[in-house]
Amino acid sequence: VPQDRIPGQEARTKVAAIQMNPAFGEPKVNLARTCDLIDEAAARGAEIIVLPELCVSGYVFNTRREVAALSEPIPQGPSVTAWSDLAQRRGIYIVGGVCEREGENYYNSAALVGPRGHIGTYRKTHLFFEEKMFFEPGNLGFPVFRLPMGNIGVLICYDLRFPEPARILTLKGVDLICSPTNWVAMFNTRLWDDSGFCMANYIVMGSAAVNQVFFACADRVGVERGVQFLGASTITGPSGWPIAGPGSKDQEEIILAEINLSDARRAKAKNEFNHTLADRRIDLYDHMLGYSE
Amino acid sequence: VPQDRIPGQEARTKVAAIQMNPAFGEPKVNLARTCDLIDEAAARGAEIIVLPELCVSGYVFNTRREVAALSEPIPQGPSVTAWSDLAQRRGIYIVGGVCEREGENYYNSAALVGPRGHIGTYRKTHLFFEEKMFFEPGNLGFPVFRLPMGNIGVLICYDLRFPEPARILTLKGVDLICSPTNWVAMFNTRLWDDSGFCMANYIVMGSAAVNQVFFACADRVGVERGVQFLGASTITGPSGWPIAGPGSKDQEEIILAEINLSDARRAKAKNEFNHTLADRRIDLYDHMLGYSE
């Protein structure tokens, strides 16, 4: 047992956010690359590994036909099959972005696999920009998956720009929000600050702090069809402060942190007067659901 | 007209967050100090001025009797009377923290006054630590006040640590959230980072970004009965990036920024596909109101 483990807090889990640079329209190359990076992260002790959004297909689609050609069913498709094999062999959990096909519908999804194969799927609920041309909005709600080390949920990129999804996951008991992302430069006035953080990092820090949950955000890097991605993958703790990262702006890398997922529960009891879930004023929150008084 | 004004965006407003160090139990001294600082901010062009939480009474009460002695009715009490006089004389708007007495109940409140006197009151809805011993939880909801330059709302300190209040104000059309605060050191693992920001600043940046609204946070400084306050007052824009501040950790100062409150509305239309209020998945948000499925 390493010296830095606090007594009573031995139930630690290594979490990895994999920052990578997929090549558009090269699913076999990209899938092989995800497996190499998963292997490397697992060799470094990672038990929960997060891959970026649409990391096998690429992101910047021009036509629905391209989406069709690069999509795959979950769990039968090649990505989830390969990740399940790895997860079983390594005894790990993987959350990875998948361009999902179900019948004639396409979803910007993330699959969760573990030692016993496919566990569940999240379909991005808030679609950004031209995603609305190609994908259906997610119709599976905000599921929370109960793993041996804690409860995890998934949000994808633009989902993070709404306060509701992370809050709903929190109310459902999530400890760690795994976020496959493709943070884009476009529409941002300022890409990174002097600390190497982009605005999405600060949104995540704020959300981690108000919900007292962990986040593992795996972003992609590179430029695809003129669209630049921001990197800056992070792992953030329930106090809101980052634990690992930000990753670089343009290089592939693995962001790794050892955490105790139960800290997300302890953090909610602030002091003898305040538990942040009990302090909610649900008597005043009915306005949350719409515009009307 | 200064060179940096964009054509069509001349409707600018100077906003000031006043960072000050009240002395506990010295309401006359403190009130005079607020008036001096308001005068200085107004002389520098401020039209909307925010003062810290409980800036006339002080914050660290030991007994309900102390609260009673340092409380005042709104609008008849000395603070709102003095601020109203100043607002009328200067043609400005002031949001200031008041230890409010109504009958036998006490509230941690903020009063809004303008050129025609008292406009409205917000009572802190989420009470922190020993505030629960002395104050009633706010019972006036989350009002939005329609000023000539835009719509403003008020949140006080711990209210910011919940995603719901700012979201509700946003759904009610707020452009600028004025926040009198007393950010305390206690219960924080890390007080400020190398950029001089505390976690509350990042929570506000994240909230500004997901709601596309301005924030003006006026924090206090100093140590009162052993409790340290963090300063770092800021004015934050609807992109999430700070516009002015952070104020220092321990000195009184005026944080000033010239903004166009309508930018909070423009920022919500991200591109031809995305308006962030229209993109909300209210079909999936019913979980927001409680714990049940």
Coordinates of C-alpha atoms in Angstrom, one line a residue:
Chain A
V1 CA 0.0 0.0 0.0
P2 CA 1.6 3.3 -1.1
Q3 CA 2.4 5.8 1.7
D4 CA 0.0 8.5 0.5
R5 CA -3.1 6.4 1.1
I6 CA -5.2 7.7 3.9
P7 CA -6.3 5.1 6.4
G8 CA -9.9 4.2 5.7
Q9 CA -9.7 5.6 2.2
E10 CA -8.0 2.6 0.6
A11 CA -10.9 2.0 -1.9
R12 CA -9.2 4.0 -4.5
T13 CA -9.7 3.7 -8.3
K14 CA -7.4 4.9 -11.0
V15 CA -9.3 6.8 -13.7
A16 CA -7.8 7.7 -17.1
A17 CA -9.0 10.3 -19.7
I18 CA -7.5 9.5 -23.0
Q19 CA -6.8 12.4 -25.2
M20 CA -6.4 11.3 -28.9
N21 CA -6.5 12.5 -32.5
P22 CA -8.8 10.3 -34.6
A23 CA -8.5 10.5 -38.4
F24 CA -11.9 11.1 -40.1
G25 CA -13.2 8.1 -42.0
E26 CA -10.5 5.7 -40.8
P27 CA -12.4 3.7 -38.3
K28 CA -10.0 0.7 -38.3
V29 CA -7.0 2.9 -37.6
N30 CA -8.8 4.8 -35.0
L31 CA -10.2 1.7 -33.2
A32 CA -6.7 0.1 -33.2
R33 CA -5.4 3.4 -31.7
T34 CA -8.0 3.4 -28.9
C35 CA -7.0 -0.2 -28.0
D36 CA -3.3 0.8 -27.9
L37 CA -4.1 3.7 -25.6
I38 CA -6.5 1.7 -23.4
D39 CA -3.7 -1.0 -23.1
E40 CA -1.2 1.7 -22.1
A41 CA -3.6 3.3 -19.5
A42 CA -4.5 -0.2 -18.1
A43 CA -0.8 -1.0 -17.8
R44 CA -0.4 2.2 -15.8
G45 CA -3.2 0.9 -13.5
A46 CA -6.3 2.6 -14.9
E47 CA -9.5 0.8 -14.0
I48 CA -12.0 3.3 -15.5
I49 CA -10.9 4.6 -18.9
V50 CA -12.7 7.4 -20.8
L51 CA -12.3 7.9 -24.6
P52 CA -13.3 11.0 -26.6
E53 CA -16.7 11.5 -28.4
L54 CA -17.0 9.8 -31.8
C55 CA -13.4 8.7 -31.4
V56 CA -13.6 5.9 -34.0
S57 CA -15.7 7.6 -36.7
G58 CA -14.4 11.1 -36.5
Y59 CA -16.6 14.1 -35.9
V60 CA -17.1 16.5 -38.9
F61 CA -19.7 14.8 -41.1
N62 CA -20.8 16.4 -44.3
T63 CA -23.6 14.0 -45.2
R64 CA -26.0 11.6 -43.6
R65 CA -24.4 9.0 -46.0
E66 CA -21.1 9.5 -44.3
V67 CA -22.7 9.0 -40.9
A68 CA -24.3 5.8 -42.2
A69 CA -21.0 4.4 -43.5
L70 CA -19.1 5.2 -40.2
S71 CA -21.9 4.1 -37.8
E72 CA -22.2 0.8 -36.0
P73 CA -24.8 -0.9 -33.8
I74 CA -24.2 -1.2 -30.0
P75 CA -23.1 -3.7 -28.8
Q76 CA -22.6 -5.8 -32.0
G77 CA -20.4 -3.3 -33.8
P78 CA -16.6 -3.5 -34.0
S79 CA -15.8 -0.8 -31.4
V80 CA -17.9 -2.1 -28.5
T81 CA -16.8 -5.7 -29.4
A82 CA -13.1 -4.7 -29.3
W83 CA -13.5 -2.6 -26.1
S84 CA -15.5 -5.4 -24.4
D85 CA -12.8 -7.9 -25.2
L86 CA -10.2 -5.6 -23.7
A87 CA -12.3 -4.8 -20.7
Q88 CA -12.8 -8.5 -20.0
R89 CA -9.1 -9.3 -20.5
R90 CA -7.9 -6.4 -18.3
G91 CA -10.7 -6.4 -15.7
I92 CA -11.5 -2.7 -16.4
Y93 CA -14.3 -0.4 -17.4
I94 CA -14.3 1.7 -20.6
V95 CA -16.5 4.6 -21.7
G96 CA -16.1 5.4 -25.3
G97 CA -17.8 7.6 -27.9
V98 CA -19.6 5.6 -30.6
C99 CA -21.3 6.8 -33.8
E100 CA -24.4 4.5 -33.2
R101 CA -26.8 3.1 -35.7
E102 CA -30.1 1.7 -34.6
G103 CA -32.3 0.9 -37.6
E104 CA -32.4 4.0 -39.7
N105 CA -31.5 6.3 -36.8
Y106 CA -28.1 7.6 -35.7
Y107 CA -27.1 8.7 -32.3
N108 CA -24.0 10.4 -30.9
S109 CA -23.5 7.8 -28.2
A110 CA -21.1 6.5 -25.6
A111 CA -21.0 2.8 -24.6
L112 CA -19.9 1.6 -21.2
V113 CA -18.3 -1.8 -21.2
G114 CA -16.8 -3.8 -18.3
P115 CA -15.3 -7.2 -17.4
R116 CA -18.6 -8.9 -18.3
G117 CA -19.1 -7.0 -21.6
H118 CA -21.5 -4.3 -22.5
I119 CA -23.2 -2.6 -19.5
G120 CA -25.1 0.3 -21.0
T121 CA -25.3 3.2 -23.4
Y122 CA -25.8 6.9 -23.2
R123 CA -27.1 8.9 -26.2
K124 CA -26.1 12.6 -26.3
T125 CA -29.2 14.6 -25.3
H126 CA -28.1 18.1 -26.4
L127 CA -26.9 18.1 -30.0
F128 CA -24.5 20.8 -31.1
F129 CA -24.4 22.6 -34.5
E130 CA -24.6 20.3 -37.5
E131 CA -25.0 17.2 -35.3
K132 CA -28.7 18.2 -35.6
M133 CA -28.5 17.4 -39.3
F134 CA -27.4 13.8 -38.7
F135 CA -28.2 12.5 -35.3
E136 CA -31.4 12.0 -33.3
P137 CA -31.5 13.6 -29.9
G138 CA -30.7 11.1 -27.1
N139 CA -33.8 9.2 -25.9
L140 CA -32.3 7.1 -23.1
G141 CA -32.4 9.8 -20.4
F142 CA -29.5 10.2 -18.0
P143 CA -28.7 6.7 -16.7
V144 CA -26.5 6.0 -13.7
F145 CA -24.5 2.8 -13.7
R146 CA -23.6 1.1 -10.5
L147 CA -20.0 -0.2 -10.7
P148 CA -18.2 -1.9 -7.8
M149 CA -16.1 1.3 -7.1
G150 CA -19.0 3.7 -7.3
N151 CA -21.8 5.1 -9.5
I152 CA -20.9 6.6 -12.9
G153 CA -22.9 8.6 -15.5
V154 CA -22.0 9.9 -18.9
L155 CA -22.4 13.3 -20.5
I156 CA -21.1 14.2 -24.0
C157 CA -19.6 17.6 -24.7
Y158 CA -22.4 20.1 -25.3
D159 CA -24.5 18.4 -22.6
L160 CA -22.0 20.0 -20.2
R161 CA -23.2 23.4 -21.2
F162 CA -26.5 22.9 -19.5
P163 CA -26.7 22.8 -15.7
E164 CA -29.5 20.3 -15.7
P165 CA -27.9 17.0 -16.8
A166 CA -25.1 16.9 -14.2
R167 CA -27.6 17.9 -11.6
I168 CA -30.0 15.2 -12.5
L169 CA -27.1 12.6 -12.4
T170 CA -26.2 14.0 -9.0
L171 CA -29.7 13.6 -7.7
K172 CA -29.6 10.0 -9.0
G173 CA -26.5 9.3 -7.0
V174 CA -23.7 9.6 -9.5
D175 CA -20.1 9.8 -8.1
L176 CA -18.1 10.2 -11.3
I177 CA -19.3 11.7 -14.6
C178 CA -17.4 10.4 -17.5
S179 CA -17.4 12.8 -20.4
P180 CA -16.3 11.9 -23.9
T181 CA -16.0 15.3 -25.6
N182 CA -14.9 17.0 -28.8
W183 CA -14.5 20.6 -27.6
V184 CA -14.4 22.8 -30.7
A185 CA -12.7 26.1 -31.1
M186 CA -15.6 27.6 -33.1
F187 CA -17.9 30.1 -31.4
N188 CA -15.5 30.6 -28.5
T189 CA -14.1 34.1 -28.0
R190 CA -11.0 32.8 -26.2
L191 CA -9.7 29.3 -26.6
W192 CA -7.3 28.7 -23.6
D193 CA -6.2 31.0 -20.8
D194 CA -2.6 31.2 -19.5
S195 CA -3.1 28.1 -17.4
G196 CA -4.1 26.0 -20.5
F197 CA -7.7 25.7 -19.5
C198 CA -10.6 26.3 -22.0
M199 CA -14.0 27.6 -20.9
A200 CA -15.3 24.0 -20.9
N201 CA -12.8 23.2 -18.1
Y202 CA -14.2 25.9 -16.0
I203 CA -17.8 24.9 -16.7
V204 CA -16.8 21.4 -15.5
M205 CA -15.0 22.8 -12.4
G206 CA -18.1 24.8 -11.5
S207 CA -20.4 21.8 -12.1
A208 CA -18.1 19.5 -10.0
A209 CA -18.2 22.0 -7.2
V210 CA -21.9 22.6 -7.1
N211 CA -22.7 18.9 -7.4
Q212 CA -19.7 17.6 -5.5
V213 CA -19.0 14.9 -8.1
F214 CA -15.9 13.8 -10.0
F215 CA -15.6 14.4 -13.7
A216 CA -13.3 12.7 -16.2
C217 CA -13.3 14.6 -19.5
A218 CA -11.6 13.0 -22.4
D219 CA -11.2 15.4 -25.3
R220 CA -9.8 15.0 -28.7
V221 CA -7.1 17.1 -30.3
G222 CA -6.2 17.9 -33.9
V223 CA -7.9 19.7 -36.8
E224 CA -10.5 17.8 -38.9
R225 CA -11.9 19.3 -42.1
G226 CA -11.0 22.8 -40.8
V227 CA -12.5 22.3 -37.3
Q228 CA -10.0 22.7 -34.5
F229 CA -10.3 20.7 -31.2
L230 CA -9.0 22.0 -27.9
G231 CA -7.5 19.1 -25.9
A232 CA -7.2 20.2 -22.3
S233 CA -8.7 16.9 -21.0
T234 CA -9.0 16.9 -17.2
I235 CA -10.0 14.9 -14.1
T236 CA -11.8 17.2 -11.6
G237 CA -12.7 16.5 -8.0
P238 CA -15.8 17.1 -5.9
S239 CA -14.3 20.3 -4.5
G240 CA -14.2 21.7 -8.0
W241 CA -10.4 21.8 -8.3
P242 CA -8.8 19.9 -11.1
I243 CA -6.9 16.7 -9.9
A244 CA -5.1 15.9 -13.2
G245 CA -4.6 17.9 -16.4
P246 CA -5.3 20.0 -18.3
G247 CA -3.9 17.9 -21.2
S248 CA -2.0 19.7 -23.9
K249 CA -3.7 21.7 -26.6
D250 CA -2.7 19.4 -29.5
Q251 CA -1.0 16.2 -28.4
E252 CA -2.3 12.7 -27.6
E253 CA -1.8 11.8 -24.0
I254 CA -3.3 10.0 -21.1
I255 CA -4.5 12.0 -18.1
L256 CA -4.5 9.8 -15.0
A257 CA -5.7 10.2 -11.4
E258 CA -6.2 7.9 -8.4
I259 CA -9.4 8.8 -6.7
N260 CA -11.9 7.5 -4.1
L261 CA -15.3 7.7 -5.7
S262 CA -17.0 7.8 -2.2
D263 CA -15.4 11.3 -1.7
A264 CA -18.2 12.6 -3.9
R265 CA -20.7 11.5 -1.2
R266 CA -18.6 12.8 1.7
A267 CA -18.2 16.2 0.1
K268 CA -21.9 16.8 0.2
A269 CA -21.9 17.0 4.0
K270 CA -20.2 20.4 4.2
N271 CA -20.5 20.9 8.0
E272 CA -22.9 20.2 10.8
F273 CA -25.5 22.6 9.3
N274 CA -25.2 22.0 5.6
H275 CA -25.7 18.9 3.4
T276 CA -25.9 20.4 -0.1
L277 CA -28.7 18.0 -1.3
A278 CA -30.8 18.6 1.8
D279 CA -30.2 22.3 1.5
R280 CA -31.9 22.4 -1.9
R281 CA -35.0 24.6 -2.0
I282 CA -37.2 22.4 -4.1
D283 CA -40.2 24.4 -2.8
L284 CA -38.8 27.2 -5.0
Y285 CA -37.5 25.2 -8.0
D286 CA -40.6 24.5 -10.0
H287 CA -39.5 27.1 -12.5
M288 CA -36.7 24.7 -13.6
L289 CA -39.0 22.7 -15.9
G290 CA -40.0 25.5 -18.3
Y291 CA -40.6 29.1 -18.8
S292 CA -43.9 29.6 -17.1
E293 CA -44.4 31.0 -13.6
Chain B
V1 CA -17.7 57.9 -28.0
P2 CA -14.6 55.9 -27.2
Q3 CA -13.0 54.0 -30.1
D4 CA -13.6 50.6 -28.6
R5 CA -17.4 50.8 -28.7
I6 CA -18.9 48.6 -31.3
P7 CA -21.5 50.3 -33.5
G8 CA -25.0 49.3 -32.4
Q9 CA -23.7 48.4 -28.9
E10 CA -23.7 51.9 -27.4
A11 CA -26.2 51.0 -24.7
R12 CA -23.5 50.3 -22.2
T13 CA -23.7 50.4 -18.4
K14 CA -20.9 50.7 -15.9
V15 CA -21.2 48.1 -13.2
A16 CA -19.3 48.2 -9.9
A17 CA -18.6 45.5 -7.4
I18 CA -17.5 47.1 -4.1
Q19 CA -15.1 45.0 -2.1
M20 CA -15.0 46.3 1.5
N21 CA -14.1 45.3 5.1
P22 CA -17.0 46.0 7.5
A23 CA -16.4 46.1 11.2
F24 CA -18.7 43.8 13.2
G25 CA -21.2 45.7 15.3
E26 CA -20.4 49.2 13.9
P27 CA -23.3 49.8 11.7
K28 CA -22.9 53.6 11.5
V29 CA -19.3 53.3 10.6
N30 CA -20.0 50.7 8.0
L31 CA -23.0 52.5 6.5
A32 CA -20.9 55.7 6.1
R33 CA -18.2 53.6 4.5
T34 CA -20.6 52.1 2.0
C35 CA -21.8 55.6 1.1
D36 CA -18.2 56.8 0.5
L37 CA -17.5 53.8 -1.7
I38 CA -20.8 54.3 -3.6
D39 CA -19.9 57.9 -4.1
E40 CA -16.5 57.0 -5.4
A41 CA -17.9 54.3 -7.8
A42 CA -20.6 56.7 -9.0
A43 CA -17.9 59.4 -9.6
R44 CA -16.1 56.8 -11.8
G45 CA -19.3 56.3 -13.8
A46 CA -20.9 53.3 -12.2
E47 CA -24.7 53.1 -12.7
I48 CA -25.3 49.7 -11.0
I49 CA -23.4 49.2 -7.8
V50 CA -23.2 46.0 -5.8
L51 CA -22.2 45.9 -2.1
P52 CA -21.3 42.8 -0.1
E53 CA -23.6 40.6 2.0
L54 CA -24.5 42.0 5.5
C55 CA -22.1 44.9 4.8
V56 CA -23.6 47.2 7.5
S57 CA -24.1 44.7 10.3
G58 CA -21.1 42.4 9.9
Y59 CA -21.5 38.6 9.4
V60 CA -20.3 36.5 12.4
F61 CA -23.2 36.6 14.8
N62 CA -23.0 34.7 18.1
T63 CA -26.5 35.2 19.4
R64 CA -30.0 36.0 18.0
R65 CA -29.9 39.1 20.3
E66 CA -26.9 40.4 18.3
V67 CA -28.9 39.9 15.1
A68 CA -31.8 41.8 16.6
A69 CA -29.6 44.7 17.6
L70 CA -28.0 45.0 14.2
S71 CA -31.1 44.3 12.0
E72 CA -33.3 46.9 10.3
P73 CA -36.6 46.9 8.4
I74 CA -36.6 47.4 4.7
P75 CA -37.2 50.0 3.4
Q76 CA -37.5 52.1 6.6
G77 CA -34.1 51.3 8.1
P78 CA -31.1 53.5 7.9
S79 CA -29.2 51.5 5.2
V80 CA -31.9 51.5 2.6
T81 CA -32.8 55.1 3.5
A82 CA -29.2 56.2 3.0
W83 CA -28.7 54.2 -0.2
S84 CA -32.0 55.4 -1.6
D85 CA -31.0 59.0 -1.0
L86 CA -27.7 58.4 -2.8
A87 CA -29.4 56.6 -5.7
Q88 CA -31.8 59.4 -6.2
R89 CA -29.1 62.1 -6.0
R90 CA -26.8 60.2 -8.4
G91 CA -29.4 58.6 -10.6
I92 CA -28.0 55.1 -10.0
Y93 CA -29.0 51.6 -8.9
I94 CA -27.6 50.0 -5.7
V95 CA -27.8 46.4 -4.5
G96 CA -26.6 46.0 -0.9
G97 CA -26.7 43.3 1.7
V98 CA -29.0 44.1 4.7
C99 CA -29.6 42.3 8.0
E100 CA -33.3 42.5 7.6
R101 CA -35.9 42.5 10.5
E102 CA -39.5 41.9 9.7
G103 CA -41.6 41.5 12.9
E104 CA -39.7 38.8 14.9
N105 CA -38.1 37.3 11.9
Y106 CA -34.7 38.0 10.5
Y107 CA -33.5 37.5 6.9
N108 CA -30.1 37.7 5.2
S109 CA -31.4 40.1 2.5
A110 CA -30.3 42.4 -0.3
A111 CA -32.2 45.5 -1.1
L112 CA -32.3 47.1 -4.6
V113 CA -32.8 50.8 -4.7
G114 CA -32.9 53.2 -7.7
P115 CA -33.5 56.8 -8.6
R116 CA -37.0 56.5 -7.3
G117 CA -36.2 54.8 -4.1
H118 CA -36.6 51.2 -3.0
I119 CA -37.4 48.8 -5.8
G120 CA -37.4 45.4 -4.3
T121 CA -35.8 42.9 -1.9
Y122 CA -34.2 39.4 -2.2
R123 CA -34.0 37.2 0.8
K124 CA -31.2 34.6 0.8
T125 CA -32.8 31.2 0.0
H126 CA -29.9 28.9 0.9
L127 CA -28.5 29.6 4.4
F128 CA -25.0 28.6 5.2
F129 CA -23.6 27.3 8.5
E130 CA -24.7 29.2 11.6
E131 CA -26.9 31.5 9.5
K132 CA -29.4 28.7 10.1
M133 CA -29.4 29.6 13.8
F134 CA -30.5 33.2 13.2
F135 CA -32.1 33.8 9.9
E136 CA -35.3 32.5 8.3
P137 CA -34.8 31.0 4.8
G138 CA -35.8 33.4 2.1
N139 CA -39.4 33.3 1.2
L140 CA -39.6 35.8 -1.7
G141 CA -38.5 33.4 -4.5
F142 CA -36.1 34.6 -7.2
P143 CA -37.4 38.0 -8.4
V144 CA -36.2 39.6 -11.6
F145 CA -36.2 43.4 -11.6
R146 CA -36.6 45.3 -14.9
L147 CA -34.3 48.2 -15.0
P148 CA -33.9 50.6 -18.0
M149 CA -30.6 49.0 -19.0
G150 CA -31.7 45.4 -18.5
N151 CA -33.0 42.8 -16.1
I152 CA -31.3 42.1 -12.9
G153 CA -31.6 39.4 -10.2
V154 CA -29.9 38.9 -6.9
L155 CA -28.2 35.8 -5.4
I156 CA -26.4 35.8 -2.1
C157 CA -23.2 33.8 -1.5
Y158 CA -24.1 30.2 -0.7
D159 CA -27.0 30.5 -3.2
L160 CA -24.3 30.4 -5.9
R161 CA -23.3 26.9 -4.8
F162 CA -26.6 25.5 -6.2
P163 CA -27.2 25.4 -10.0
E164 CA -30.9 26.0 -9.7
P165 CA -31.2 29.7 -8.6
A166 CA -29.1 31.2 -11.5
R167 CA -30.9 28.9 -13.9
I168 CA -34.3 30.0 -12.7
L169 CA -33.3 33.6 -12.9
T170 CA -32.1 32.9 -16.5
L171 CA -35.4 31.3 -17.4
K172 CA -37.1 34.4 -16.0
G173 CA -35.0 36.6 -18.4
V174 CA -32.2 37.9 -16.1
D175 CA -29.3 39.6 -17.8
L176 CA -27.1 40.5 -14.8
I177 CA -27.0 38.6 -11.5
C178 CA -25.8 40.9 -8.7
S179 CA -24.3 38.9 -5.9
P180 CA -23.5 40.4 -2.5
T181 CA -21.3 37.7 -0.9
N182 CA -19.2 36.9 2.1
W183 CA -17.0 34.1 0.8
V184 CA -15.5 32.4 3.8
A185 CA -12.2 30.5 4.0
M186 CA -13.6 27.7 6.2
F187 CA -14.5 24.4 4.6
N188 CA -12.4 25.2 1.5
T189 CA -9.4 22.9 0.8
R190 CA -7.7 25.6 -1.3
L191 CA -8.4 29.3 -0.9
W192 CA -7.0 30.9 -4.0
D193 CA -5.1 29.6 -7.0
D194 CA -2.1 31.2 -8.6
S195 CA -4.4 33.6 -10.6
G196 CA -6.0 34.9 -7.4
F197 CA -9.3 33.1 -8.0
C198 CA -11.2 31.2 -5.3
M199 CA -13.5 28.3 -6.1
A200 CA -16.5 30.6 -5.9
N201 CA -15.1 32.5 -8.8
Y202 CA -15.0 29.4 -10.9
I203 CA -18.5 28.4 -9.9
V204 CA -19.6 31.8 -11.1
M205 CA -17.7 31.5 -14.4
G206 CA -19.3 28.2 -15.0
S207 CA -22.7 29.5 -14.1
A208 CA -22.2 32.6 -16.3
A209 CA -21.2 30.3 -19.2
V210 CA -24.1 27.8 -19.0
N211 CA -26.7 30.5 -18.5
Q212 CA -25.0 33.2 -20.7
V213 CA -25.6 35.9 -18.1
F214 CA -23.4 38.6 -16.4
F215 CA -22.5 38.3 -12.8
A216 CA -21.2 41.1 -10.5
C217 CA -20.0 39.6 -7.2
A218 CA -19.1 42.0 -4.4
D219 CA -17.2 40.1 -1.7
R220 CA -15.9 41.4 1.6
V221 CA -12.4 41.1 2.9
G222 CA -10.9 41.0 6.4
V223 CA -11.1 38.6 9.4
E224 CA -14.1 38.9 11.7
R225 CA -14.2 36.9 15.0
G226 CA -11.7 34.5 13.5
V227 CA -13.5 34.0 10.2
Q228 CA -11.5 34.9 7.2
F229 CA -13.1 36.3 4.0
L230 CA -11.6 35.8 0.5
G231 CA -12.1 39.0 -1.5
A232 CA -11.6 38.2 -5.2
S233 CA -14.7 40.2 -6.3
T234 CA -15.3 39.8 -10.0
I235 CA -17.5 40.9 -12.9
T236 CA -18.0 38.0 -15.3
G237 CA -19.5 38.0 -18.8
P238 CA -21.9 35.7 -20.6
S239 CA -19.1 33.7 -22.2
G240 CA -18.0 32.8 -18.7
W241 CA -14.7 34.7 -18.9
P242 CA -14.1 37.3 -16.2
I243 CA -14.3 40.9 -17.4
A244 CA -12.9 42.6 -14.3
G245 CA -11.2 41.3 -11.2
P246 CA -10.4 39.3 -9.3
G247 CA -10.1 41.9 -6.5
S248 CA -7.3 41.4 -4.0
K249 CA -7.4 38.9 -1.2
D250 CA -7.5 41.4 1.6
Q251 CA -7.9 45.1 0.5
E252 CA -11.0 47.2 -0.1
E253 CA -11.4 48.1 -3.7
I254 CA -13.9 48.9 -6.5
I255 CA -14.1 46.4 -9.4
L256 CA -15.6 48.2 -12.4
A257 CA -16.6 47.1 -15.9
E258 CA -18.6 48.7 -18.7
I259 CA -21.0 46.1 -20.2
N260 CA -24.0 45.9 -22.5
L261 CA -26.6 43.9 -20.6
S262 CA -28.2 42.8 -23.9
D263 CA -25.1 40.7 -24.6
A264 CA -26.6 38.2 -22.2
R265 CA -29.5 37.7 -24.7
R266 CA -27.3 37.7 -27.8
A267 CA -25.0 35.1 -26.3
K268 CA -27.8 32.6 -26.1
A269 CA -28.1 32.3 -29.8
K270 CA -24.8 30.3 -30.4
N271 CA -25.1 29.7 -34.1
E272 CA -27.8 28.9 -36.7
F273 CA -28.6 25.5 -35.0
N274 CA -28.3 26.3 -31.3
H275 CA -30.2 28.6 -29.0
T276 CA -29.3 27.4 -25.5
L277 CA -32.7 28.0 -24.0
A278 CA -34.4 26.3 -27.0
D279 CA -31.9 23.4 -26.7
R280 CA -33.0 22.5 -23.2
R281 CA -34.5 19.0 -23.0
I282 CA -37.3 19.8 -20.6
D283 CA -38.8 16.4 -21.6
L284 CA -35.9 14.9 -19.6
Y285 CA -35.6 17.4 -16.7
D286 CA -38.5 16.4 -14.4
H287 CA -35.9 14.8 -12.1
M288 CA -34.7 18.3 -11.2
L289 CA -37.5 18.9 -8.6
G290 CA -36.7 16.1 -6.2
Y291 CA -35.2 12.7 -5.7
S292 CA -37.9 10.4 -7.2
E293 CA -37.8 9.0 -10.7

